[in-house]
Amino acid sequence: MPRTPIRPAVLALLLALGGCAFAPDGKPPAVTQPAQYGVAPTPAAGATAQGVAQRFEHGARPVPEWWKRYGSAALDALVQEGLANSPDLAAAERNLAGAREQLRGQVNSSLMPAVDAGADATRRRALTMPNLPEPTARYNVFTGQVQARYDLDLFGAARFANLSLTAQFAQQAFQLESARRALAGNIVTGAISASALAQRVALNEKQALLARQVARDTQRRYELGAASQNDALDADQDAAALEAALPMLRARWHATRHALAVLLGRNPDQAPPDLDFDSLAVPQQVPVVVPSELLASRPDILLADAVVQAAAADVGAATAQLFPSLSLSASMGQAGFNWPAAMSGAGAIWAVGASLTQPLFHGGALLAERDAAKERYQASLLQYRQTVLMAFRDVADTLSRLEGGGQALASAEASRQAAGQSYRNTASRVRLGALPPYTEYAAEQHYVAARLRELDYAEARLTETAALFQAMGSPASPAPVSASPAAASPG
């Protein structure tokens, strides 16, 4: 039966369908950008504490190696060691490299024809005609051929699938960047916390020692009749409470050092020595990126953007499955019932063919897949908006804590200075005999307590500054891949 030629009108319709947009453009939704991050405007500078008033640089760019602003070569070395030796980070890099190779193989296999070579040698036993003397026939078959197959991507099913895979690879790349930045931030905050805990342990030991001295003096005064038994018992209780807190504080200090060692890729028993807390310089200038640039600098937002692109490409791939698919195939080789015949000119075989498939009825499965892809795309848009809102909130909260922490540190510093002066005055009066000796221990206790409060706020300012650097993201750079579905619109 002769083939019916494709009518020009039908061909034009197919080409028009091939050129239509099967998927959304994959662009992230527009998000209303705030005039300022928080409910209160961020000041130009924070409160002056310990001789430093941090300046908030509005409109500044993110800082790539922000940890170097702490002015500690030892801290820089720890961060570099962690980035180079962390098993988690190395595993993520290997996974990304594997995903890159898998993506390359998938894209190449969908864009190029598949060519295979095969050979076959069989001996067969087949039935013959019933009226022949021999009921069966035995013969050999030798075949060798090269086969080629190419699927024409008329409506972009393969191209959209490749775009989805590309966007998924981009997600892994942004996850790796997030892991790298998180590792650097955890090393910085871990080193700061360990050094602060070392000082806190020393100050608490001093405070417990003073409390025990006060308890002994109060007990002697009770024995001499100058203090009540309740005074002696209260003093002993205070000293015991401070001594009881020391073991858990030391355990917390050791746990922080162990965690820092693991972040560096070391065994816990090889934890680095504590940094000198007083040598850590508070970064005097911290960037406050404008909201529009924050969208291009935070890896979590870029990751959400890649999710939108992958979902848009999935819509295109699901739509393309509703349209015809065309495959071309060809093969050539040699075959025969014996080896000499197979290798002769008479054994040459070849085949050329084309296969056109149009889905007609799949029980609504293809339409359901397309609708599901559309719903996932709409969900990705909402997730992108939520990610942006959470990023704005992260920056707003960090700025608020950093500003408030600076004010609290200034007050704690003034309290420590007053307590120190009071302690010195009391010590002078004790030496002159104007006050009993136990008052000096009590005054020094107040001074140590004031130092502990100041240490808490000083550590908080250092760690919150690191959190703000992290919240600002990385400097904008070209995306590792381009996954825009519009770039591969069929037709």
Short mmCIF file of C-alpha atoms in Angstrom, two decimals:
data_model
loop_
_atom_site.label_atom_id
_atom_site.label_comp_id
_atom_site.label_asym_id
_atom_site.label_seq_id
_atom_site.Cartn_x
_atom_site.Cartn_y
_atom_site.Cartn_z
CA MET A 1 0.00 0.00 0.00
CA PRO A 2 1.52 3.34 -1.01
CA ARG A 3 2.38 5.81 1.76
CA THR A 4 0.21 8.89 2.01
CA PRO A 5 2.40 12.01 1.77
CA ILE A 6 2.25 14.53 4.62
CA ARG A 7 0.13 17.44 3.57
CA PRO A 8 1.76 20.90 3.71
CA ALA A 9 -0.92 22.17 6.15
CA VAL A 10 -0.24 19.30 8.57
CA LEU A 11 3.52 19.91 8.32
CA ALA A 12 3.03 23.60 9.03
CA LEU A 13 0.90 22.76 12.07
CA LEU A 14 3.59 20.44 13.43
CA LEU A 15 6.27 23.11 12.97
CA ALA A 16 4.07 25.69 14.67
CA LEU A 17 3.53 23.38 17.64
CA GLY A 18 7.25 22.75 17.78
CA GLY A 19 7.92 26.47 18.04
CA CYS A 20 5.43 27.24 20.78
CA ALA A 21 6.49 27.72 24.39
CA PHE A 22 5.93 24.43 26.17
CA ALA A 23 7.17 25.65 29.56
CA PRO A 24 7.25 28.75 31.75
CA ASP A 25 10.28 30.98 31.33
CA GLY A 26 11.76 29.73 34.60
CA LYS A 27 12.47 33.21 35.94
CA PRO A 28 12.07 33.64 39.70
CA PRO A 29 9.01 35.62 40.75
CA ALA A 30 9.32 39.28 41.57
CA VAL A 31 9.56 39.83 45.32
CA THR A 32 8.78 43.13 46.97
CA GLN A 33 12.05 44.42 48.35
CA PRO A 34 12.01 46.21 51.69
CA ALA A 35 13.17 49.79 52.07
CA GLN A 36 15.05 48.58 55.15
CA TYR A 37 15.60 45.11 56.53
CA GLY A 38 14.03 45.49 59.97
CA VAL A 39 11.28 47.46 61.64
CA ALA A 40 13.89 50.00 62.77
CA PRO A 41 16.41 51.55 60.38
CA THR A 42 19.98 50.39 60.74
CA PRO A 43 22.21 53.19 62.07
CA ALA A 44 25.40 54.25 60.36
CA ALA A 45 27.42 53.01 63.33
CA GLY A 46 26.89 50.98 66.46
CA ALA A 47 27.64 51.88 70.07
CA THR A 48 31.27 52.38 71.03
CA ALA A 49 32.40 49.44 73.15
CA GLN A 50 35.93 48.43 74.06
CA GLY A 51 37.19 51.27 71.91
CA VAL A 52 35.39 50.16 68.72
CA ALA A 53 32.21 51.51 67.13
CA GLN A 54 31.30 49.23 64.23
CA ARG A 55 30.24 51.02 61.06
CA PHE A 56 27.49 49.54 58.91
CA GLU A 57 28.42 50.08 55.25
CA HIS A 58 25.08 50.38 53.49
CA GLY A 59 25.24 49.31 49.86
CA ALA A 60 28.57 47.53 50.27
CA ARG A 61 29.44 44.31 48.49
CA PRO A 62 29.70 40.97 50.31
CA VAL A 63 33.18 40.11 51.57
CA PRO A 64 34.59 36.82 50.20
CA GLU A 65 37.21 36.01 52.88
CA TRP A 66 35.54 37.94 55.66
CA TRP A 67 37.27 36.05 58.49
CA LYS A 68 40.51 37.90 57.68
CA ARG A 69 38.95 41.07 59.11
CA TYR A 70 39.43 39.67 62.61
CA GLY A 71 43.14 40.39 62.29
CA SER A 72 44.26 36.96 63.50
CA ALA A 73 46.74 34.98 61.42
CA ALA A 74 46.02 31.93 63.60
CA LEU A 75 42.29 32.18 62.83
CA ASP A 76 43.01 32.53 59.09
CA ALA A 77 45.16 29.40 59.23
CA LEU A 78 42.38 27.43 60.94
CA VAL A 79 39.83 28.41 58.30
CA GLN A 80 42.18 27.52 55.45
CA GLU A 81 42.98 24.18 57.07
CA GLY A 82 39.32 23.36 57.49
CA LEU A 83 38.46 24.27 53.89
CA ALA A 84 41.33 22.09 52.66
CA ASN A 85 40.92 19.06 54.94
CA SER A 86 37.24 18.74 55.84
CA PRO A 87 35.98 15.26 54.83
CA ASP A 88 32.39 16.53 54.51
CA LEU A 89 33.42 19.29 52.12
CA ALA A 90 35.65 16.96 50.12
CA ALA A 91 32.80 14.46 49.82
CA ALA A 92 30.45 17.19 48.60
CA GLU A 93 33.01 18.25 45.98
CA ARG A 94 33.36 14.65 44.79
CA ASN A 95 29.59 14.27 44.57
CA LEU A 96 29.39 17.46 42.54
CA ALA A 97 32.14 16.24 40.19
CA GLY A 98 30.23 12.97 39.74
CA ALA A 99 27.01 14.84 39.04
CA ARG A 100 28.83 16.95 36.45
CA GLU A 101 30.03 13.86 34.60
CA GLN A 102 26.58 12.27 34.80
CA LEU A 103 25.03 15.42 33.37
CA ARG A 104 27.56 15.54 30.55
CA GLY A 105 26.86 11.91 29.66
CA GLN A 106 23.08 12.43 29.73
CA VAL A 107 23.23 15.53 27.52
CA ASN A 108 25.58 13.92 25.00
CA SER A 109 23.52 10.75 24.78
CA SER A 110 20.35 12.74 24.06
CA LEU A 111 21.91 14.98 21.41
CA MET A 112 23.94 12.39 19.49
CA PRO A 113 23.00 9.12 17.80
CA ALA A 114 23.72 5.82 19.50
CA VAL A 115 25.98 3.48 17.50
CA ASP A 116 26.57 -0.14 18.54
CA ALA A 117 28.45 -3.03 16.99
CA GLY A 118 27.45 -6.64 17.53
CA ALA A 119 28.27 -10.12 16.38
CA ASP A 120 26.32 -13.32 16.79
CA ALA A 121 27.07 -16.98 16.02
CA THR A 122 24.34 -19.58 16.66
CA ARG A 123 23.54 -23.17 15.77
CA ARG A 124 19.84 -23.84 15.38
CA ARG A 125 17.50 -26.80 15.09
CA ALA A 126 14.20 -26.09 13.32
CA LEU A 127 11.23 -28.14 12.17
CA THR A 128 10.85 -28.89 8.47
CA MET A 129 7.77 -29.78 6.37
CA PRO A 130 5.91 -32.91 7.55
CA ASN A 131 6.23 -34.76 4.22
CA LEU A 132 10.04 -34.47 4.13
CA PRO A 133 12.12 -37.46 5.21
CA GLU A 134 14.10 -35.37 7.72
CA PRO A 135 11.77 -34.04 10.45
CA THR A 136 14.27 -31.38 11.55
CA ALA A 137 16.96 -29.22 10.04
CA ARG A 138 20.19 -28.12 11.68
CA TYR A 139 22.09 -25.06 10.51
CA ASN A 140 24.41 -22.30 11.63
CA VAL A 141 23.87 -18.52 11.47
CA PHE A 142 26.72 -15.99 11.55
CA THR A 143 25.84 -12.30 11.87
CA GLY A 144 27.90 -9.17 12.38
CA GLN A 145 26.51 -5.67 12.03
CA VAL A 146 26.70 -2.05 13.12
CA GLN A 147 23.46 -0.41 14.29
CA ALA A 148 22.69 3.28 14.69
CA ARG A 149 19.67 4.95 16.22
CA TYR A 150 18.80 8.63 16.59
CA ASP A 151 15.73 10.09 18.29
CA LEU A 152 14.71 13.40 16.74
CA ASP A 153 13.77 15.82 19.50
CA LEU A 154 10.95 17.43 17.54
CA PHE A 155 9.15 18.99 20.49
CA GLY A 156 11.97 19.41 22.97
CA ALA A 157 11.30 16.51 25.34
CA ALA A 158 14.99 15.64 25.58
CA ARG A 159 16.10 19.27 25.69
CA PHE A 160 13.73 20.11 28.53
CA ALA A 161 14.87 16.98 30.38
CA ASN A 162 18.46 18.14 29.95
CA LEU A 163 17.56 21.59 31.27
CA SER A 164 15.98 20.03 34.33
CA LEU A 165 19.08 17.97 34.99
CA THR A 166 21.25 21.04 34.47
CA ALA A 167 19.23 22.99 37.01
CA GLN A 168 19.49 20.10 39.44
CA PHE A 169 23.25 20.17 38.99
CA ALA A 170 23.18 23.90 39.72
CA GLN A 171 21.33 23.13 42.95
CA GLN A 172 24.16 20.83 44.03
CA ALA A 173 26.70 23.53 43.16
CA PHE A 174 24.90 26.07 45.33
CA GLN A 175 24.59 23.52 48.12
CA LEU A 176 28.35 23.04 47.96
CA GLU A 177 28.89 26.80 48.20
CA SER A 178 26.54 26.92 51.18
CA ALA A 179 28.45 24.08 52.83
CA ARG A 180 31.77 25.84 52.21
CA ARG A 181 30.55 29.09 53.72
CA ALA A 182 28.91 27.30 56.64
CA LEU A 183 32.14 25.44 57.35
CA ALA A 184 34.14 28.68 57.42
CA GLY A 185 31.54 30.30 59.68
CA ASN A 186 31.47 27.32 62.05
CA ILE A 187 35.26 27.32 62.32
CA VAL A 188 35.30 31.04 63.14
CA THR A 189 32.53 30.83 65.73
CA GLY A 190 33.99 27.61 67.15
CA ALA A 191 37.43 29.17 67.58
CA ILE A 192 35.91 32.29 69.17
CA SER A 193 33.76 30.21 71.53
CA ALA A 194 36.67 27.97 72.54
CA SER A 195 38.90 30.95 73.34
CA ALA A 196 36.07 32.66 75.26
CA LEU A 197 35.36 29.47 77.19
CA ALA A 198 39.02 29.21 78.15
CA GLN A 199 38.78 32.66 79.70
CA ARG A 200 35.41 31.84 81.25
CA VAL A 201 36.85 28.72 82.90
CA ALA A 202 39.76 30.72 84.33
CA LEU A 203 37.45 33.48 85.65
CA ASN A 204 35.02 30.97 87.17
CA GLU A 205 37.90 29.17 88.85
CA LYS A 206 39.01 32.51 90.28
CA GLN A 207 35.48 33.28 91.42
CA ALA A 208 35.10 29.87 93.09
CA LEU A 209 38.45 30.34 94.83
CA LEU A 210 37.38 33.75 96.15
CA ALA A 211 34.02 32.36 97.27
CA ARG A 212 35.76 29.58 99.15
CA GLN A 213 38.04 32.14 100.81
CA VAL A 214 34.99 34.19 101.83
CA ALA A 215 33.38 31.03 103.24
CA ARG A 216 36.46 30.25 105.31
CA ASP A 217 36.63 33.82 106.65
CA THR A 218 32.91 33.79 107.46
CA GLN A 219 33.32 30.48 109.29
CA ARG A 220 36.15 31.98 111.39
CA ARG A 221 34.03 35.03 112.10
CA TYR A 222 31.18 32.75 113.15
CA GLU A 223 33.52 30.89 115.48
CA LEU A 224 34.58 34.25 116.97
CA GLY A 225 30.98 35.35 117.31
CA ALA A 226 31.24 38.10 114.68
CA ALA A 227 28.90 36.37 112.21
CA SER A 228 25.84 34.20 112.46
CA GLN A 229 25.71 30.52 111.57
CA ASN A 230 23.37 31.33 108.70
CA ASP A 231 26.00 33.70 107.26
CA ALA A 232 28.58 30.93 107.39
CA LEU A 233 26.21 28.40 105.82
CA ASP A 234 25.20 30.82 103.03
CA ALA A 235 28.83 31.58 102.22
CA ASP A 236 29.66 27.87 102.11
CA GLN A 237 26.63 27.22 99.90
CA ASP A 238 27.68 29.96 97.44
CA ALA A 239 31.21 28.55 97.21
CA ALA A 240 29.92 24.99 96.70
CA ALA A 241 27.53 26.12 93.94
CA LEU A 242 30.37 27.82 92.04
CA GLU A 243 32.61 24.78 92.45
CA ALA A 244 29.84 22.46 91.26
CA ALA A 245 29.44 24.43 88.00
CA LEU A 246 33.13 24.17 87.09
CA PRO A 247 33.24 20.51 85.85
CA MET A 248 30.40 21.00 83.36
CA LEU A 249 31.90 24.28 82.19
CA ARG A 250 35.21 22.53 81.53
CA ALA A 251 33.34 19.74 79.71
CA ARG A 252 31.63 22.33 77.51
CA TRP A 253 35.00 23.92 76.76
CA HIS A 254 36.50 20.55 75.82
CA ALA A 255 33.47 19.65 73.67
CA THR A 256 33.85 22.93 71.77
CA ARG A 257 37.52 22.20 71.14
CA HIS A 258 36.68 18.66 70.02
CA ALA A 259 34.06 19.96 67.59
CA LEU A 260 36.53 22.48 66.19
CA ALA A 261 39.11 19.74 65.65
CA VAL A 262 36.60 17.66 63.66
CA LEU A 263 35.71 20.69 61.53
CA LEU A 264 39.41 20.95 60.68
CA GLY A 265 39.57 17.28 59.71
CA ARG A 266 41.54 16.32 62.84
CA ASN A 267 40.97 13.79 65.57
CA PRO A 268 39.45 15.32 68.74
CA ASP A 269 42.68 14.76 70.70
CA GLN A 270 44.49 16.97 68.15
CA ALA A 271 42.39 20.07 68.83
CA PRO A 272 44.31 23.28 68.09
CA PRO A 273 45.37 25.51 70.99
CA ASP A 274 42.90 28.20 71.97
CA LEU A 275 43.25 31.60 70.35
CA ASP A 276 44.08 34.56 72.51
CA PHE A 277 40.61 36.05 72.93
CA ASP A 278 41.92 39.55 73.61
CA SER A 279 43.95 39.48 70.36
CA LEU A 280 40.82 39.06 68.19
CA ALA A 281 40.00 42.40 66.60
CA VAL A 282 36.34 43.27 66.17
CA PRO A 283 35.79 44.09 62.45
CA GLN A 284 35.17 47.83 62.41
CA GLN A 285 33.36 47.82 59.06
CA VAL A 286 30.61 45.36 58.22
CA PRO A 287 28.71 45.30 54.90
CA VAL A 288 24.97 45.77 54.61
CA VAL A 289 24.08 44.60 51.10
CA VAL A 290 21.04 46.17 49.46
CA PRO A 291 18.11 43.72 49.16
CA SER A 292 18.31 43.56 45.35
CA GLU A 293 21.92 42.40 45.46
CA LEU A 294 21.20 40.00 48.29
CA LEU A 295 19.09 37.99 45.84
CA ALA A 296 22.20 37.36 43.75
CA SER A 297 24.65 36.82 46.60
CA ARG A 298 23.06 34.29 48.98
CA PRO A 299 23.49 30.64 47.95
CA ASP A 300 20.16 29.63 49.49
CA ILE A 301 18.29 32.11 47.25
CA LEU A 302 20.26 31.01 44.19
CA LEU A 303 19.44 27.42 45.09
CA ALA A 304 15.72 28.26 45.23
CA ASP A 305 16.10 29.97 41.84
CA ALA A 306 17.59 26.78 40.38
CA VAL A 307 14.66 24.79 41.80
CA VAL A 308 12.28 27.10 39.91
CA GLN A 309 14.23 26.56 36.68
CA ALA A 310 14.19 22.78 37.09
CA ALA A 311 10.45 22.79 37.78
CA ALA A 312 9.81 24.93 34.69
CA ALA A 313 11.85 22.55 32.54
CA ASP A 314 9.89 19.60 33.95
CA VAL A 315 6.67 21.26 32.74
CA GLY A 316 8.15 21.50 29.23
CA ALA A 317 9.29 17.87 29.27
CA ALA A 318 5.86 16.67 30.44
CA THR A 319 4.14 18.75 27.75
CA ALA A 320 6.42 17.44 25.01
CA GLN A 321 5.46 13.88 25.92
CA LEU A 322 1.96 14.61 24.55
CA PHE A 323 3.32 15.13 21.02
CA PRO A 324 4.74 12.74 18.40
CA SER A 325 8.23 11.30 18.68
CA LEU A 326 10.30 10.30 15.66
CA SER A 327 13.20 7.85 15.68
CA LEU A 328 15.57 7.00 12.84
CA SER A 329 17.48 3.72 12.70
CA ALA A 330 19.98 2.12 10.34
CA SER A 331 22.13 -1.00 10.34
CA MET A 332 24.60 -2.70 8.04
CA GLY A 333 26.72 -5.81 8.28
CA GLN A 334 27.34 -9.34 7.06
CA ALA A 335 25.37 -12.56 7.66
CA GLY A 336 25.23 -16.11 6.36
CA PHE A 337 24.64 -19.77 7.18
CA ASN A 338 28.37 -20.43 7.19
CA TRP A 339 31.40 -18.28 7.82
CA PRO A 340 32.67 -18.03 4.18
CA ALA A 341 29.18 -17.09 2.97
CA ALA A 342 28.82 -14.51 5.70
CA MET A 343 32.09 -12.86 4.69
CA SER A 344 31.30 -12.85 0.98
CA GLY A 345 29.58 -10.12 -0.95
CA ALA A 346 26.37 -12.12 -0.98
CA GLY A 347 26.21 -11.88 2.84
CA ALA A 348 25.86 -8.12 2.99
CA ILE A 349 22.79 -6.96 4.92
CA TRP A 350 21.43 -3.52 5.70
CA ALA A 351 18.31 -1.83 6.98
CA VAL A 352 17.02 1.75 7.20
CA GLY A 353 13.88 2.73 9.01
CA ALA A 354 11.90 5.45 10.74
CA SER A 355 9.43 5.16 13.59
CA LEU A 356 6.79 7.75 14.40
CA THR A 357 4.80 7.43 17.62
CA GLN A 358 1.87 9.61 18.67
CA PRO A 359 0.36 9.02 22.12
CA LEU A 360 -3.39 8.51 21.77
CA PHE A 361 -4.68 7.09 25.02
CA HIS A 362 -2.78 6.47 28.27
CA GLY A 363 -5.64 6.64 30.70
CA GLY A 364 -4.97 10.31 31.39
CA ALA A 365 -1.49 9.54 32.76
CA LEU A 366 0.36 11.97 30.48
CA LEU A 367 -2.03 14.82 31.22
CA ALA A 368 -1.82 14.06 34.92
CA GLU A 369 1.98 14.17 34.77
CA ARG A 370 1.81 17.54 33.03
CA ASP A 371 -0.63 18.91 35.63
CA ALA A 372 1.57 17.59 38.43
CA ALA A 373 4.60 19.30 36.90
CA LYS A 374 2.66 22.57 36.75
CA GLU A 375 1.71 22.26 40.42
CA ARG A 376 5.34 21.58 41.36
CA TYR A 377 6.35 24.67 39.40
CA GLN A 378 3.84 26.82 41.27
CA ALA A 379 5.09 25.34 44.55
CA SER A 380 8.68 26.23 43.60
CA LEU A 381 7.64 29.84 43.04
CA LEU A 382 6.11 29.98 46.51
CA GLN A 383 9.17 28.31 48.03
CA TYR A 384 11.39 30.89 46.33
CA ARG A 385 9.36 33.72 47.86
CA GLN A 386 9.58 32.09 51.28
CA THR A 387 13.35 31.65 50.94
CA VAL A 388 13.76 35.33 50.08
CA LEU A 389 11.59 36.39 53.01
CA MET A 390 13.57 34.20 55.38
CA ALA A 391 16.82 35.68 54.03
CA PHE A 392 15.52 39.22 54.67
CA ARG A 393 14.52 38.16 58.16
CA ASP A 394 17.93 36.58 58.78
CA VAL A 395 19.67 39.84 57.90
CA ALA A 396 17.20 41.92 59.94
CA ASP A 397 17.58 39.73 63.04
CA THR A 398 21.37 39.67 62.78
CA LEU A 399 21.59 43.46 62.39
CA SER A 400 19.28 43.93 65.37
CA ARG A 401 21.26 41.55 67.56
CA LEU A 402 24.56 43.11 66.54
CA GLU A 403 23.33 46.64 67.25
CA GLY A 404 21.77 45.66 70.57
CA GLY A 405 24.78 43.57 71.51
CA GLY A 406 27.06 46.55 70.99
CA GLN A 407 24.96 48.64 73.34
CA ALA A 408 24.89 45.85 75.93
CA LEU A 409 28.67 45.43 75.66
CA ALA A 410 29.17 49.15 76.25
CA SER A 411 27.06 48.92 79.41
CA ALA A 412 28.86 45.78 80.56
CA GLU A 413 32.18 47.47 79.96
CA ALA A 414 31.11 50.44 82.11
CA SER A 415 29.94 48.03 84.81
CA ARG A 416 33.26 46.19 84.76
CA GLN A 417 35.18 49.46 84.98
CA ALA A 418 33.09 50.56 87.97
CA ALA A 419 33.49 47.18 89.65
CA GLY A 420 37.23 47.31 89.06
CA GLN A 421 37.51 50.76 90.59
CA SER A 422 35.38 49.66 93.56
CA TYR A 423 37.62 46.63 94.04
CA ARG A 424 40.76 48.76 93.98
CA ASN A 425 39.24 51.23 96.46
CA THR A 426 38.22 48.41 98.79
CA ALA A 427 41.65 46.78 98.57
CA SER A 428 43.29 50.11 99.48
CA ARG A 429 41.03 50.57 102.50
CA VAL A 430 41.71 47.00 103.62
CA ARG A 431 45.45 47.64 103.48
CA LEU A 432 44.91 50.77 105.57
CA GLY A 433 42.91 48.78 108.12
CA ALA A 434 39.68 50.68 107.50
CA LEU A 435 37.83 47.54 106.34
CA PRO A 436 38.08 43.87 107.32
CA PRO A 437 39.94 41.55 104.89
CA TYR A 438 36.86 39.60 103.78
CA THR A 439 35.41 42.73 102.13
CA GLU A 440 38.27 42.67 99.63
CA TYR A 441 37.38 39.14 98.58
CA ALA A 442 33.74 40.11 98.15
CA ALA A 443 34.68 43.17 96.08
CA GLU A 444 36.93 41.08 93.87
CA GLN A 445 34.08 38.60 93.40
CA HIS A 446 31.87 41.40 92.06
CA TYR A 447 34.69 42.47 89.77
CA VAL A 448 35.16 38.95 88.38
CA ALA A 449 31.39 38.66 87.84
CA ALA A 450 31.45 41.93 85.90
CA ARG A 451 34.31 40.62 83.75
CA LEU A 452 32.30 37.49 83.00
CA ARG A 453 29.31 39.57 81.87
CA GLU A 454 31.55 41.69 79.65
CA LEU A 455 33.14 38.52 78.22
CA ASP A 456 29.69 37.18 77.30
CA TYR A 457 28.77 40.31 75.36
CA ALA A 458 32.22 40.59 73.75
CA GLU A 459 31.93 37.00 72.48
CA ALA A 460 28.41 37.70 71.24
CA ARG A 461 29.60 40.74 69.25
CA LEU A 462 32.36 38.70 67.61
CA THR A 463 30.05 35.81 66.69
CA GLU A 464 27.16 38.03 65.58
CA THR A 465 29.56 39.91 63.31
CA ALA A 466 30.47 36.57 61.73
CA ALA A 467 26.76 35.79 61.35
CA LEU A 468 26.22 39.10 59.56
CA PHE A 469 29.06 38.42 57.13
CA GLN A 470 27.47 35.03 56.47
CA ALA A 471 24.00 36.55 56.02
CA MET A 472 25.31 38.89 53.32
CA GLY A 473 26.22 35.93 51.09
CA SER A 474 29.04 35.67 48.56
CA PRO A 475 30.08 38.20 45.90
CA ALA A 476 27.96 37.74 42.80
CA SER A 477 29.62 35.51 40.21
CA PRO A 478 28.47 33.80 37.00
CA ALA A 479 26.20 30.87 37.69
CA PRO A 480 27.92 27.47 37.29
CA VAL A 481 25.38 26.51 34.64
CA SER A 482 22.61 28.09 32.66
CA ALA A 483 19.31 26.34 33.06
CA SER A 484 16.83 28.71 31.48
CA PRO A 485 14.11 26.72 29.71
CA ALA A 486 13.63 29.55 27.26
CA ALA A 487 17.16 28.96 26.00
CA ALA A 488 16.13 25.59 24.63
CA SER A 489 12.63 26.27 23.45
CA PRO A 490 11.81 23.68 20.80
CA GLY A 491 11.38 24.64 17.23
#
